[in-house]
XYZ file of C-alpha atoms in Angstrom:
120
model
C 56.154 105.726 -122.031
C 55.089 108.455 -124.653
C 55.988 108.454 -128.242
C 58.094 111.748 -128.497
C 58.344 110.933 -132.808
C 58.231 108.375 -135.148
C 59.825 109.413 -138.361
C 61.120 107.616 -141.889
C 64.786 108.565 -142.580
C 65.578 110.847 -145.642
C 68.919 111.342 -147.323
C 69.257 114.261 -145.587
C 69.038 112.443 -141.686
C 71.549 110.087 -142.614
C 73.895 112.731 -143.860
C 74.019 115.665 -141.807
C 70.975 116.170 -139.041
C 68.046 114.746 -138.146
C 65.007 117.313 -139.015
C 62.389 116.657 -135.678
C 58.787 116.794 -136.410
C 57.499 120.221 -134.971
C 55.279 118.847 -132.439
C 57.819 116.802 -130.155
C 58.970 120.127 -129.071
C 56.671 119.488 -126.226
C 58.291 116.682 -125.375
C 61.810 118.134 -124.576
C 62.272 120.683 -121.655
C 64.969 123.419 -123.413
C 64.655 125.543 -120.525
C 64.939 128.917 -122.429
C 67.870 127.703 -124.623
C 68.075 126.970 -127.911
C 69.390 123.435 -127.483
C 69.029 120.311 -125.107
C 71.326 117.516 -124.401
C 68.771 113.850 -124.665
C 70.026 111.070 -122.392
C 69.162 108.943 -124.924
C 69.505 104.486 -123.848
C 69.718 102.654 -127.539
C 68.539 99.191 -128.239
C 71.828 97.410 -126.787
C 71.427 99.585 -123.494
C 74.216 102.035 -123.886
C 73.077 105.281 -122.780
C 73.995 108.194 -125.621
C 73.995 111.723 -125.419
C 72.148 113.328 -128.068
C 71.871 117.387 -128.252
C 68.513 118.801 -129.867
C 68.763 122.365 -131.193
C 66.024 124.163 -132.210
C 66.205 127.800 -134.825
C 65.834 130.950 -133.532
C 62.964 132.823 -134.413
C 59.064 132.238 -134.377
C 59.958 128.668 -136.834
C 61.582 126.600 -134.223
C 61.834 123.411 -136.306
C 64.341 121.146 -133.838
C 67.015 118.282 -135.093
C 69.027 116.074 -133.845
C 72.725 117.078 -134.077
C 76.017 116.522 -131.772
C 76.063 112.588 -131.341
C 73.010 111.555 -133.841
C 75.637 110.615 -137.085
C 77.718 108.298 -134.715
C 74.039 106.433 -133.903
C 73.330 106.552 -137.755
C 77.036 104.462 -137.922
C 76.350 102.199 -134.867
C 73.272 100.970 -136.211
C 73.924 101.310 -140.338
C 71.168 103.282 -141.032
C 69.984 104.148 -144.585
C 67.295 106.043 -145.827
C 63.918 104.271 -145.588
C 64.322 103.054 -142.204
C 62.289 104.364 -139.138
C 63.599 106.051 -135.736
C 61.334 106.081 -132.659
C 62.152 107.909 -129.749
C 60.052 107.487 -126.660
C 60.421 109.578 -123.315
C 60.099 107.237 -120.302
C 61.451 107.337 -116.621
C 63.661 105.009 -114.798
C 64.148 104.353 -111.097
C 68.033 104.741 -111.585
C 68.097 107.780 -114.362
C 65.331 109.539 -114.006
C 63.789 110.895 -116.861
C 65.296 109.985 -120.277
C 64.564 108.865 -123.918
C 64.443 105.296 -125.586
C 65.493 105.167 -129.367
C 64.747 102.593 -131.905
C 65.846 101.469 -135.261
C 63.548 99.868 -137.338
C 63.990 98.482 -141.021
C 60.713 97.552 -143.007
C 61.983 94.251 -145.314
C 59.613 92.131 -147.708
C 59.323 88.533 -146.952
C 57.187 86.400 -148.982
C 55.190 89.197 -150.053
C 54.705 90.684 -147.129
C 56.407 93.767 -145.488
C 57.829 92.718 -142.264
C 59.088 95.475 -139.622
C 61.844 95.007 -136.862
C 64.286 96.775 -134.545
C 67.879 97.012 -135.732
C 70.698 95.421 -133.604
C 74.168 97.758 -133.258
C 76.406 96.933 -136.212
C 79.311 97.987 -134.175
């Protein structure tokens, strides 16, 4: 299992798209497009489909798009909280991605991270 990103949400990812760091292009295989459908299995095991697009031109900064603002519904996210995807293979699908939501929270003093269940 690879870490494809690990990113803290801005305004901005909640709202519209979620901006990809630059170096997990070489994670995802666009085959000469300039977007890529992620079979994408959430924390409660439903498997999503999530399209990355990268820009055209010699800045091809990817995001998430199509089917990342229902995940930022099913799992209340707000800005401040963390998204991991990882790229793994399974026996029965083949190659796909694993995403995570993860809120930090302070208890007693202390900053306590863990994984966000589906809120609906």
């Amino acid at each position: 299992m690879a870490v494809v990103f690990s990113k803290e949400l801005k305004k901005t990812d909640i709202q519209h798209r979620f901006s990809v760091p630059s170096d997990s292009l070489q994670f995802i295989d666009f085959a000469g497009e300039f977007s890529a459908d992620l079979r994408v299995k959430d924390s409660s095991g439903e498997l999503r489909v999530i399209r990355c697009r990268k820009r055209h031109g010699d800045y091809a900064k990817p995001e998430l798009s199509k089917g990342w603002r229902k995940y930022v519904t099913d799992y209340e996210l707000r800005v401040g909280d963390r998204v991991v995807l990882l790229a793994e293979e399974d026996r029965r699908l083949g190659s796909h991605y694993r995403i995570e939501a993860r809120r930090t929270i302070i208890l007693f003093g202390h900053e306590v991270c863990g994984g966000l269940p589906r809120a609906n």
